Coordinates of C-alpha atoms in Angstrom, one line a residue:
M1 CA 34.7 -33.1 34.5
P2 CA 35.6 -29.5 33.9
M3 CA 38.8 -28.5 35.5
F4 CA 38.2 -24.8 36.0
R5 CA 35.5 -22.9 37.9
S6 CA 36.2 -19.6 36.1
A7 CA 38.7 -18.0 33.7
T8 CA 41.0 -15.3 35.2
P9 CA 42.2 -12.7 32.7
S10 CA 45.7 -11.5 32.8
Q11 CA 46.2 -8.0 34.2
N12 CA 48.2 -7.2 31.1
G13 CA 45.7 -8.7 28.7
S14 CA 43.8 -6.7 26.1
N15 CA 40.1 -5.9 26.5
S16 CA 39.2 -8.4 23.9
N17 CA 41.1 -11.1 25.8
I18 CA 39.2 -10.1 29.0
H19 CA 35.9 -10.2 27.2
S20 CA 36.8 -13.6 25.7
A21 CA 37.8 -15.0 29.2
V22 CA 34.6 -13.7 30.7
H23 CA 32.5 -15.2 27.9
S24 CA 34.3 -18.6 28.3
A25 CA 33.7 -18.5 32.1
V26 CA 30.0 -17.9 31.6
H27 CA 29.8 -20.6 28.9
S28 CA 31.6 -23.1 31.1
R29 CA 29.1 -22.6 33.9
A30 CA 26.3 -23.0 31.5
H31 CA 27.4 -26.4 30.1
S32 CA 29.6 -29.2 31.1
P33 CA 31.5 -31.0 28.3
S34 CA 29.6 -34.2 29.2
D35 CA 26.3 -32.4 28.3
F36 CA 27.1 -32.9 24.6
D37 CA 26.5 -36.6 24.3
T38 CA 24.8 -37.8 21.1
S39 CA 23.1 -40.6 23.0
Y40 CA 20.9 -38.2 25.0
D41 CA 17.3 -38.3 24.0
D42 CA 15.2 -35.2 23.1
S43 CA 13.9 -34.8 26.7
L44 CA 17.3 -34.8 28.2
R45 CA 18.7 -32.5 25.6
A46 CA 15.9 -30.0 26.3
Q47 CA 16.6 -30.2 30.0
L48 CA 20.3 -29.6 29.4
K49 CA 19.5 -26.8 26.9
V50 CA 21.7 -28.4 24.2
R51 CA 19.0 -28.8 21.6
G52 CA 20.4 -27.4 18.4
L53 CA 24.0 -27.7 19.8
L54 CA 24.0 -31.4 19.0
P55 CA 23.4 -33.1 15.7
P56 CA 19.7 -34.2 15.7
H57 CA 20.2 -38.0 15.5
V58 CA 19.9 -39.7 18.9
E59 CA 22.6 -42.4 18.8
S60 CA 22.8 -45.8 20.5
F61 CA 25.9 -46.6 22.7
E62 CA 26.9 -49.1 20.0
L63 CA 27.0 -46.4 17.3
Q64 CA 29.0 -44.1 19.5
K65 CA 31.6 -46.7 20.2
A66 CA 31.8 -47.7 16.5
R67 CA 32.6 -44.1 15.6
C68 CA 35.3 -44.0 18.4
L69 CA 36.9 -47.2 17.3
E70 CA 36.9 -46.0 13.7
Q71 CA 38.6 -42.8 14.7
I72 CA 41.2 -44.7 16.7
A73 CA 41.9 -47.0 13.8
Q74 CA 42.5 -43.9 11.6
K75 CA 45.3 -42.6 13.8
S76 CA 48.7 -43.4 12.3
N77 CA 50.6 -43.9 15.6
T78 CA 50.0 -44.8 19.2
I79 CA 50.6 -41.4 20.7
D80 CA 47.9 -39.9 18.5
K81 CA 45.5 -42.7 19.7
Y82 CA 46.5 -41.8 23.3
T83 CA 45.8 -38.1 22.8
Y84 CA 42.5 -38.9 21.1
L85 CA 41.4 -41.0 24.1
S86 CA 42.6 -38.4 26.6
N87 CA 40.5 -35.7 24.8
L88 CA 37.5 -38.1 24.8
R89 CA 37.9 -38.7 28.6
N90 CA 37.9 -35.0 29.2
T91 CA 35.0 -34.1 26.9
N92 CA 32.7 -37.1 27.3
T93 CA 33.6 -39.0 30.4
N94 CA 30.8 -41.6 30.2
L95 CA 31.4 -42.4 26.6
F96 CA 35.1 -42.9 27.3
Y97 CA 34.4 -45.4 30.1
R98 CA 31.8 -47.2 28.0
L99 CA 34.4 -47.6 25.3
L100 CA 37.1 -48.7 27.8
M101 CA 34.9 -51.2 29.6
D102 CA 33.6 -52.8 26.4
N103 CA 37.0 -53.0 24.8
M104 CA 39.3 -53.5 27.8
K105 CA 42.0 -55.5 26.0
E106 CA 42.2 -53.1 23.1
I107 CA 41.9 -49.8 24.9
T108 CA 43.9 -50.4 28.1
P109 CA 47.3 -50.6 26.4
L110 CA 46.5 -47.2 24.8
V111 CA 45.4 -45.6 28.1
Y112 CA 48.1 -47.1 30.3
T113 CA 51.1 -49.4 29.6
P114 CA 52.8 -49.5 27.3
V115 CA 51.7 -46.3 25.5
V116 CA 51.6 -44.2 28.6
G117 CA 55.4 -44.5 28.8
E118 CA 55.7 -42.7 25.4
A119 CA 53.1 -40.2 26.5
C120 CA 55.1 -39.3 29.6
L121 CA 58.3 -38.9 27.6
K122 CA 56.4 -36.4 25.4
W123 CA 54.1 -34.9 28.0
S124 CA 55.3 -31.4 27.9
H125 CA 55.2 -31.5 24.1
I126 CA 51.7 -33.0 23.7
Y127 CA 50.1 -31.0 26.6
T128 CA 46.8 -29.4 25.7
Q129 CA 44.7 -29.3 28.9
P130 CA 45.0 -29.8 32.6
E131 CA 44.3 -33.4 33.7
G132 CA 45.3 -33.4 37.4
L133 CA 46.8 -31.4 40.2
Y134 CA 50.4 -30.3 40.2
L135 CA 51.8 -29.6 43.7
S136 CA 55.0 -27.6 43.3
Y137 CA 57.8 -27.2 45.8
A138 CA 57.3 -23.5 45.4
D139 CA 53.9 -23.9 47.0
R140 CA 55.2 -25.4 50.2
G141 CA 53.4 -23.9 53.2
N142 CA 50.4 -23.3 51.0
L143 CA 49.3 -26.8 49.9
R144 CA 46.0 -26.8 51.7
A145 CA 45.0 -23.7 49.7
V146 CA 46.1 -25.2 46.5
L147 CA 43.9 -28.3 47.1
D148 CA 40.9 -25.9 47.3
N149 CA 41.4 -25.2 43.6
W150 CA 40.4 -28.7 42.8
P151 CA 36.7 -28.5 41.7
A152 CA 35.4 -31.8 43.2
E153 CA 33.8 -31.5 46.6
K154 CA 34.6 -35.2 47.5
V155 CA 37.6 -37.3 46.6
D156 CA 37.8 -41.0 47.5
I157 CA 41.2 -41.9 46.1
T158 CA 44.2 -40.1 44.8
V159 CA 47.3 -41.4 43.0
V160 CA 50.5 -39.5 43.8
T161 CA 53.8 -39.5 41.9
D162 CA 56.9 -37.4 42.1
G163 CA 58.0 -38.5 38.6
S164 CA 61.3 -39.7 39.9
R165 CA 61.1 -43.2 38.4
I166 CA 58.4 -43.5 35.8
L167 CA 58.0 -47.1 34.7
G168 CA 61.5 -48.1 33.5
L169 CA 62.1 -44.7 32.0
G170 CA 63.8 -42.9 34.9
D171 CA 63.3 -39.4 36.2
L172 CA 60.7 -37.6 34.1
G173 CA 59.7 -34.9 36.6
V174 CA 56.2 -33.5 36.0
N175 CA 56.0 -35.4 32.7
G176 CA 55.1 -38.3 34.9
M177 CA 51.5 -37.0 35.2
G178 CA 50.4 -39.5 32.7
I179 CA 50.9 -42.2 35.3
P180 CA 48.3 -41.1 37.9
V181 CA 46.0 -40.0 35.2
G182 CA 46.1 -43.5 33.6
K183 CA 46.0 -45.3 36.9
L184 CA 42.9 -43.5 38.0
A185 CA 41.2 -44.2 34.6
L186 CA 41.7 -47.9 35.4
Y187 CA 40.4 -47.4 38.9
T188 CA 37.2 -46.3 37.3
G189 CA 37.1 -48.7 34.3
C190 CA 38.1 -51.8 36.3
A191 CA 36.6 -51.2 39.7
G192 CA 33.9 -48.5 39.3
I193 CA 35.5 -45.7 41.4
H194 CA 33.5 -42.7 40.2
P195 CA 35.7 -40.5 38.0
E196 CA 34.5 -37.4 39.8
R197 CA 35.9 -38.9 43.1
T198 CA 39.4 -39.4 41.8
L199 CA 42.4 -37.1 41.9
P200 CA 45.7 -37.4 39.9
I201 CA 48.6 -35.6 41.7
T202 CA 52.1 -35.0 40.5
L203 CA 54.6 -33.4 42.8
D204 CA 57.1 -31.0 41.2
L205 CA 60.1 -31.4 43.4
G206 CA 62.6 -30.8 40.6
T207 CA 64.3 -33.3 38.2
E208 CA 67.7 -34.8 37.5
N209 CA 66.8 -35.3 33.9
E210 CA 69.1 -33.0 32.0
E211 CA 67.0 -33.2 28.8
N212 CA 64.0 -31.8 30.8
L213 CA 66.1 -29.1 32.3
K214 CA 67.3 -28.0 28.9
D215 CA 63.9 -28.4 27.2
P216 CA 62.2 -24.9 26.8
L217 CA 58.8 -26.7 26.6
Y218 CA 59.3 -28.6 29.9
L219 CA 56.4 -27.8 32.1
G220 CA 58.0 -28.3 35.5
A221 CA 60.4 -26.2 37.5
K222 CA 63.8 -25.9 36.0
M223 CA 65.6 -27.1 39.1
H224 CA 67.4 -30.1 40.4
R225 CA 65.6 -32.4 42.8
V226 CA 65.3 -31.3 46.4
T227 CA 66.9 -33.5 49.1
E228 CA 65.2 -36.5 50.6
A229 CA 64.6 -34.7 53.8
E230 CA 63.0 -31.7 52.0
S231 CA 60.9 -34.2 50.0
L232 CA 59.6 -35.9 53.1
E233 CA 58.8 -32.5 54.8
F234 CA 56.8 -31.6 51.7
L235 CA 55.0 -35.0 51.7
D236 CA 54.2 -34.4 55.4
E237 CA 52.5 -31.2 54.5
M238 CA 50.7 -32.8 51.6
M239 CA 49.3 -35.7 53.6
I240 CA 48.0 -33.4 56.4
A241 CA 46.4 -31.2 53.8
L242 CA 44.8 -34.0 51.8
N243 CA 43.3 -35.6 54.9
D244 CA 42.1 -32.2 56.2
K245 CA 40.4 -31.5 52.9
W246 CA 39.0 -35.0 52.3
P247 CA 39.2 -37.0 55.5
G248 CA 40.0 -40.7 55.1
L249 CA 40.7 -40.6 51.3
V250 CA 42.9 -43.4 50.0
V251 CA 46.4 -42.3 48.9
Q252 CA 48.2 -44.5 46.4
F253 CA 51.9 -43.7 46.0
E254 CA 53.3 -44.4 42.5
D255 CA 56.7 -44.4 40.7
F256 CA 58.8 -42.9 43.5
K257 CA 62.5 -43.7 42.9
N258 CA 62.8 -44.6 46.6
P259 CA 59.3 -45.6 47.6
F260 CA 60.0 -47.1 51.0
P261 CA 60.4 -44.0 53.2
S262 CA 57.0 -42.6 52.4
L263 CA 55.3 -45.9 52.8
E264 CA 56.9 -46.6 56.1
R265 CA 56.3 -43.0 57.3
Y266 CA 52.6 -42.9 56.6
R267 CA 51.2 -46.5 56.5
N268 CA 50.2 -46.5 60.1
T269 CA 48.9 -42.9 60.2
Y270 CA 46.9 -42.6 57.0
T271 CA 45.0 -44.8 54.5
C272 CA 47.7 -45.4 51.9
F273 CA 49.7 -48.0 50.0
N274 CA 52.3 -48.1 47.3
D275 CA 51.4 -49.9 44.1
D276 CA 55.0 -50.4 43.0
I277 CA 55.9 -52.3 46.2
Q278 CA 52.6 -53.8 47.3
G279 CA 50.4 -53.9 44.2
T280 CA 53.2 -55.4 42.1
G281 CA 53.9 -57.9 44.8
A282 CA 50.3 -58.9 45.1
V283 CA 49.7 -59.5 41.4
I284 CA 52.8 -61.5 41.0
L285 CA 52.0 -63.4 44.2
S286 CA 48.7 -64.3 42.7
G287 CA 50.3 -65.6 39.5
M288 CA 52.8 -67.5 41.6
I289 CA 50.1 -69.2 43.7
N290 CA 48.7 -70.6 40.5
A291 CA 52.1 -71.2 38.9
L292 CA 53.3 -73.2 41.9
K293 CA 50.3 -75.5 41.6
L294 CA 51.2 -76.2 38.0
T295 CA 54.8 -77.2 38.7
G296 CA 53.8 -79.9 41.2
I297 CA 56.9 -79.0 43.2
P298 CA 56.3 -78.6 47.0
F299 CA 56.7 -75.1 48.4
K300 CA 59.7 -76.2 50.5
D301 CA 61.7 -77.2 47.4
Q302 CA 61.2 -74.0 45.4
R303 CA 64.3 -71.9 44.5
L304 CA 63.6 -68.5 43.1
V305 CA 66.2 -66.3 41.4
F306 CA 65.3 -62.6 40.9
M307 CA 67.1 -60.5 38.3
G308 CA 66.7 -57.1 39.9
A309 CA 66.9 -56.1 43.6
G310 CA 65.1 -52.8 43.6
S311 CA 62.0 -51.9 45.5
A312 CA 59.6 -53.7 43.2
A313 CA 61.7 -56.9 43.2
V314 CA 62.0 -56.9 47.0
G315 CA 58.3 -56.2 47.4
V316 CA 57.4 -59.1 45.1
A317 CA 59.8 -61.4 47.0
K318 CA 58.5 -60.5 50.4
Q319 CA 54.9 -61.2 49.2
I320 CA 56.0 -64.7 48.2
V321 CA 57.8 -65.2 51.5
Q322 CA 54.5 -64.5 53.2
L323 CA 52.9 -67.2 51.0
F324 CA 55.5 -69.7 52.1
V325 CA 55.2 -68.8 55.7
K326 CA 51.4 -69.2 55.6
N327 CA 52.0 -72.7 54.2
G328 CA 54.1 -73.8 57.2
I329 CA 57.7 -72.7 56.3
P330 CA 59.5 -70.7 59.0
E331 CA 60.3 -67.2 57.8
D332 CA 64.0 -67.5 58.1
E333 CA 63.9 -70.6 55.9
A334 CA 61.5 -69.0 53.5
R335 CA 63.6 -65.9 52.8
R336 CA 66.6 -68.2 52.1
M337 CA 64.7 -69.7 49.1
F338 CA 65.4 -66.4 47.2
W339 CA 68.6 -65.3 45.4
L340 CA 68.6 -61.7 44.2
V341 CA 70.9 -60.4 41.5
D342 CA 71.5 -56.7 40.8
S343 CA 73.9 -54.8 38.5
K344 CA 76.9 -55.9 40.7
G345 CA 75.9 -59.6 40.8
M346 CA 74.4 -61.8 43.5
V347 CA 73.4 -59.8 46.6
T348 CA 75.7 -61.1 49.4
D349 CA 76.8 -59.9 52.8
D350 CA 80.5 -59.8 51.8
R351 CA 80.2 -58.3 48.4
G352 CA 82.2 -55.2 49.4
D353 CA 79.6 -52.5 48.8
K354 CA 77.1 -51.0 51.2
L355 CA 73.8 -52.6 50.5
Q356 CA 70.7 -50.5 50.3
E357 CA 68.5 -51.2 53.4
H358 CA 65.8 -52.9 51.5
K359 CA 68.2 -55.5 50.0
V360 CA 69.6 -56.6 53.4
Y361 CA 66.7 -59.0 54.1
F362 CA 67.5 -61.2 51.2
S363 CA 71.3 -60.8 51.2
R364 CA 73.1 -64.2 51.2
D365 CA 75.7 -65.3 53.7
D366 CA 76.3 -68.8 52.3
N367 CA 78.4 -68.0 49.3
E368 CA 81.6 -69.1 51.0
G369 CA 83.4 -65.9 50.0
K370 CA 82.8 -66.4 46.3
Q371 CA 81.1 -63.6 44.3
Y372 CA 78.8 -64.4 41.4
K373 CA 78.9 -61.5 39.0
T374 CA 76.3 -62.5 36.3
L375 CA 72.8 -63.8 36.2
E376 CA 73.9 -67.0 34.4
E377 CA 76.5 -67.8 37.1
V378 CA 73.7 -67.5 39.7
V379 CA 71.4 -69.7 37.6
D380 CA 74.2 -72.3 37.3
L381 CA 74.7 -72.2 41.1
V382 CA 71.1 -72.3 42.2
R383 CA 69.4 -74.4 39.5
P384 CA 66.2 -72.4 40.2
T385 CA 62.6 -73.6 39.8
G386 CA 61.6 -70.0 38.9
L387 CA 63.2 -67.0 37.3
M388 CA 61.8 -63.5 38.0
G389 CA 62.8 -60.4 36.1
L390 CA 62.3 -56.9 37.6
C391 CA 65.5 -55.2 36.3
T392 CA 64.3 -53.3 33.1
I393 CA 67.1 -54.8 31.1
G394 CA 65.6 -56.0 27.9
G395 CA 66.7 -59.5 26.8
V396 CA 68.7 -60.4 29.9
F397 CA 66.9 -63.8 30.0
T398 CA 69.1 -65.2 27.2
E399 CA 68.6 -68.3 25.1
S400 CA 71.3 -70.0 27.1
I401 CA 69.6 -69.2 30.5
L402 CA 66.2 -70.2 29.2
R403 CA 67.4 -73.5 27.9
K404 CA 69.1 -74.2 31.3
M405 CA 65.8 -73.5 33.1
A406 CA 64.1 -76.1 30.9
S407 CA 66.9 -78.6 31.6
F408 CA 66.4 -78.1 35.4
N409 CA 62.6 -78.3 35.4
D410 CA 59.7 -80.0 33.7
R411 CA 57.8 -76.8 34.0
P412 CA 60.1 -73.8 34.6
I413 CA 58.5 -70.6 35.9
I414 CA 59.6 -67.7 33.8
F415 CA 58.3 -64.3 34.8
P416 CA 59.9 -61.3 32.9
L417 CA 58.0 -58.5 34.7
S418 CA 59.6 -55.3 33.5
N419 CA 57.7 -52.6 31.7
P420 CA 57.5 -51.4 29.0
S421 CA 57.8 -54.2 26.4
S422 CA 61.2 -53.0 25.3
K423 CA 62.5 -53.5 28.8
S424 CA 61.1 -57.0 29.2
E425 CA 63.7 -59.6 30.1
C426 CA 62.5 -61.9 27.3
T427 CA 59.4 -62.2 25.1
F428 CA 56.8 -64.9 25.4
A429 CA 57.9 -66.3 22.0
Q430 CA 61.5 -66.6 23.2
A431 CA 60.5 -68.2 26.5
M432 CA 58.4 -70.8 24.7
E433 CA 60.9 -71.5 22.0
F434 CA 63.9 -72.0 24.3
T435 CA 62.1 -74.1 26.8
N436 CA 60.4 -76.3 24.2
N437 CA 57.0 -74.8 25.1
K438 CA 57.3 -75.9 28.8
A439 CA 57.5 -72.4 30.4
I440 CA 54.9 -71.3 32.9
F441 CA 55.0 -67.7 31.8
A442 CA 53.8 -64.3 33.0
S443 CA 55.1 -60.9 32.0
G444 CA 54.6 -57.3 32.9
S445 CA 53.9 -56.2 29.4
P446 CA 51.5 -57.7 26.9
F447 CA 52.7 -60.3 24.4
P448 CA 50.9 -62.1 21.6
E449 CA 50.0 -65.8 21.9
V450 CA 52.3 -68.4 20.3
E451 CA 51.3 -71.1 17.8
A452 CA 53.4 -74.3 18.0
D453 CA 52.6 -77.8 16.7
G454 CA 49.0 -76.9 16.2
V455 CA 48.6 -75.7 19.8
T456 CA 48.0 -72.1 20.8
Y457 CA 49.7 -71.0 24.0
Y458 CA 48.5 -67.9 25.8
P459 CA 50.8 -65.7 27.9
G460 CA 50.0 -64.6 31.4
Q461 CA 50.4 -60.9 32.1
G462 CA 51.0 -59.9 35.7
N463 CA 49.4 -56.5 35.2
N464 CA 48.8 -54.5 38.4
M465 CA 45.4 -53.5 37.1
Y466 CA 44.2 -56.9 38.3
V467 CA 44.6 -55.9 41.9
F468 CA 45.0 -52.2 42.7
P469 CA 41.5 -51.1 41.5
G470 CA 40.0 -53.8 43.8
I471 CA 42.3 -52.8 46.7
G472 CA 41.2 -49.2 46.4
L473 CA 37.5 -50.1 46.0
G474 CA 37.5 -52.5 49.0
T475 CA 39.3 -50.0 51.1
V476 CA 37.0 -47.1 50.3
L477 CA 33.8 -49.2 50.7
C478 CA 34.6 -50.5 54.2
E479 CA 36.2 -47.2 55.1
S480 CA 39.4 -48.9 56.3
V481 CA 41.6 -46.8 58.6
H482 CA 44.8 -48.3 57.0
V483 CA 45.8 -50.6 54.2
T484 CA 47.8 -53.4 55.8
Q485 CA 49.9 -56.2 54.5
E486 CA 47.2 -58.7 55.3
M487 CA 44.8 -56.7 53.1
I488 CA 47.4 -56.7 50.3
Y489 CA 47.9 -60.4 50.7
A490 CA 44.2 -60.9 50.6
S491 CA 44.0 -59.1 47.3
A492 CA 46.4 -61.6 45.8
V493 CA 44.3 -64.5 47.1
G494 CA 41.1 -62.8 45.7
L495 CA 42.7 -62.6 42.3
A496 CA 43.9 -66.2 42.3
D497 CA 40.5 -67.3 43.4
S498 CA 38.8 -65.5 40.6
L499 CA 39.9 -67.9 37.8
T500 CA 37.0 -69.8 36.3
E501 CA 37.2 -73.6 35.9
E502 CA 37.6 -73.1 32.1
E503 CA 40.6 -70.8 32.7
R504 CA 42.2 -73.3 35.1
A505 CA 41.7 -76.1 32.6
K506 CA 43.8 -74.0 30.1
S507 CA 46.6 -73.6 32.8
W508 CA 46.1 -69.8 32.8
L509 CA 47.7 -67.9 35.6
Y510 CA 45.5 -64.9 35.4
P511 CA 41.8 -64.6 34.4
S512 CA 40.6 -62.9 31.3
L513 CA 40.6 -59.1 31.4
D514 CA 37.2 -59.2 29.8
R515 CA 36.0 -60.1 33.3
I516 CA 37.9 -57.3 35.1
R517 CA 34.9 -56.0 37.0
D518 CA 34.1 -59.4 38.4
I519 CA 37.7 -59.8 39.3
S520 CA 37.7 -56.5 41.1
V521 CA 34.7 -57.6 43.1
S522 CA 36.5 -60.7 44.3
V523 CA 39.6 -58.7 45.2
A524 CA 37.5 -56.0 46.9
R525 CA 35.6 -58.6 49.0
H526 CA 38.8 -60.3 50.1
V527 CA 40.3 -56.8 51.0
I528 CA 37.2 -55.9 53.0
R529 CA 37.2 -59.2 54.9
A530 CA 40.9 -58.7 55.8
S531 CA 40.2 -55.2 57.1
Q532 CA 37.3 -56.5 59.1
A533 CA 39.5 -59.3 60.6
E534 CA 41.9 -56.6 61.8
N535 CA 39.1 -54.4 63.1
L536 CA 40.2 -51.5 60.8
D537 CA 36.8 -51.0 59.0
K538 CA 34.7 -48.1 60.0
N539 CA 31.7 -49.2 57.9
K540 CA 30.7 -52.0 60.3
T541 CA 27.4 -52.8 58.5
L542 CA 29.3 -54.8 55.9
Q543 CA 30.3 -57.3 58.5
W544 CA 26.8 -58.7 58.6
L545 CA 26.7 -59.5 54.9
S546 CA 27.3 -63.0 53.5
D547 CA 30.0 -63.2 50.9
A548 CA 27.3 -63.4 48.2
D549 CA 25.5 -60.4 49.6
L550 CA 28.7 -58.5 49.9
D551 CA 29.5 -59.1 46.3
T552 CA 26.1 -57.7 45.3
Y553 CA 26.7 -54.7 47.5
I554 CA 30.1 -54.0 45.9
R555 CA 28.6 -54.3 42.4
T556 CA 25.8 -51.8 43.2
K557 CA 28.4 -49.3 44.4
M558 CA 30.4 -49.4 41.2
Y559 CA 30.1 -46.5 38.7
N560 CA 28.3 -47.6 35.5
P561 CA 28.7 -45.1 32.7
A562 CA 25.7 -46.6 30.9
H563 CA 23.5 -45.4 33.7
E564 CA 24.8 -41.9 34.1
H565 CA 22.2 -40.1 32.1
S566 CA 20.7 -37.5 34.5
P567 CA 22.1 -34.0 34.2
A568 CA 24.8 -32.8 36.7
G569 CA 23.2 -31.3 39.8
S570 CA 20.0 -33.2 39.4
P571 CA 18.7 -34.7 42.7
T572 CA 18.1 -38.0 40.8
R573 CA 21.8 -38.3 39.7
E574 CA 23.3 -41.4 41.1
I575 CA 26.9 -42.2 42.0
H576 CA 27.9 -45.9 42.4
G577 CA 24.2 -46.9 42.0
F578 CA 22.9 -45.1 45.0
D579 CA 21.6 -41.5 45.6
T580 CA 24.4 -39.6 47.1
K581 CA 24.0 -38.3 50.6
P582 CA 26.3 -35.9 52.5
H583 CA 27.5 -38.6 54.9
S584 CA 28.1 -41.3 52.3
K585 CA 31.5 -42.0 50.9
F586 CA 29.9 -42.7 47.5

């Protein structure tokens, strides 16, 4: 959708610049970029007053997509493909989402990981047009007024980052805007959240990235990061302003270096969740649910080693603890089935350093005074059934470690979960080669299948896009007051349950991304039921629907770019399949 309501000429600009600005403002009010769609028939073109402004041939969706795919193929590198798709999303939203939905496996890596990492690194250098809302520390005390500049009257969901820990790339400051932009594109493509009801937000609270501070093209404030107390004060103002402007909207926090304070601060006051902690945990939990079935080892005998003890690792581990508890293992016993390793070695009570608060829950006290400094030492000690990687150290799952995992287990669980691909703890090919093709594998980044002895093996990818779109959709549809841990857990169960019999027969951990909308329906239904069970849902009418009817309801509420043909402002224009009404969330 157009980002600006009008053009404001500079007071120091020439008359010609002023006239140009006024002309642009008038023209922008006359036409939306989405009006220029070559699939519109003559009647719609006449209604939109674009006859003669479009080439005369009325094209099918298939022809449009063929041209897009041809143009993508002609781009010489991935960042050019990213910028082409970004421009397409801003100039013909419906065509972009038709392309994404019909080519999910091919387009998603170009829209989000891994290419979005490169885009964020270069954001200030490839910038051409606004794609979200920047809330600057300089605007503190005035954030509610800044929100009024956003052109959408209704927002259902926002993704917020402060750019302090983008993927595995570190502090990128405002260059992290690519993350909320990409995440919300997947909310729309995967779960049908209407693009006009989404809001990407990047907080400019400074940066500790010296390259950014020295870069003349860097688009953020040239200052070091504010203190944690100042950051939380800023977030307090933002959360109040957001909920005053759009009451009940869902806030997803993303890529904060320390994500725990904001989540703990707001989870019981606002409708919010953190995808790095909860979404990552849910999608990996879902993969583990299916992986544990394949090992044949009882839950009580599982031993899981984590390489990485940051927020994402702890979030994943706590989700799996919940699975064990729900299957009859006392919590204190369940948490002791985990061994976490960070840059200083195995996390223990007597290691000599002050542990970050989130690590304490899994800290070991049974090491008898001995400190284990490397991952391989811990693997030798524990003889784990599963090895999880969330440390962003590429190749840390060495040949020696992988061969040991295969010697300990008939079907070792190997989950190198770090993004992007260069940070993955091992590749799928390495995991299969060094375990004699026995590994039960899931990664955070995509890897190609492996051919061995006439058999094709397919890697699982524990991509958060399996769950967070459905979490958001379910939360919005039932108008849940909060996003609770039970709802996050339910999203994992919904994903695990979405496998087809054919996929289970192939020992897949995750379903095909070609079915992402059906998957999101399953996730959303489970999230809605969990919210209802806790009496957090404000849309009580959904409680009376059977599961089958609820699935139908969810599908009818999902944005379908193939059906968005009526002009903006028309009373027949539909959002999520229903005529919009002032009191409706959709």
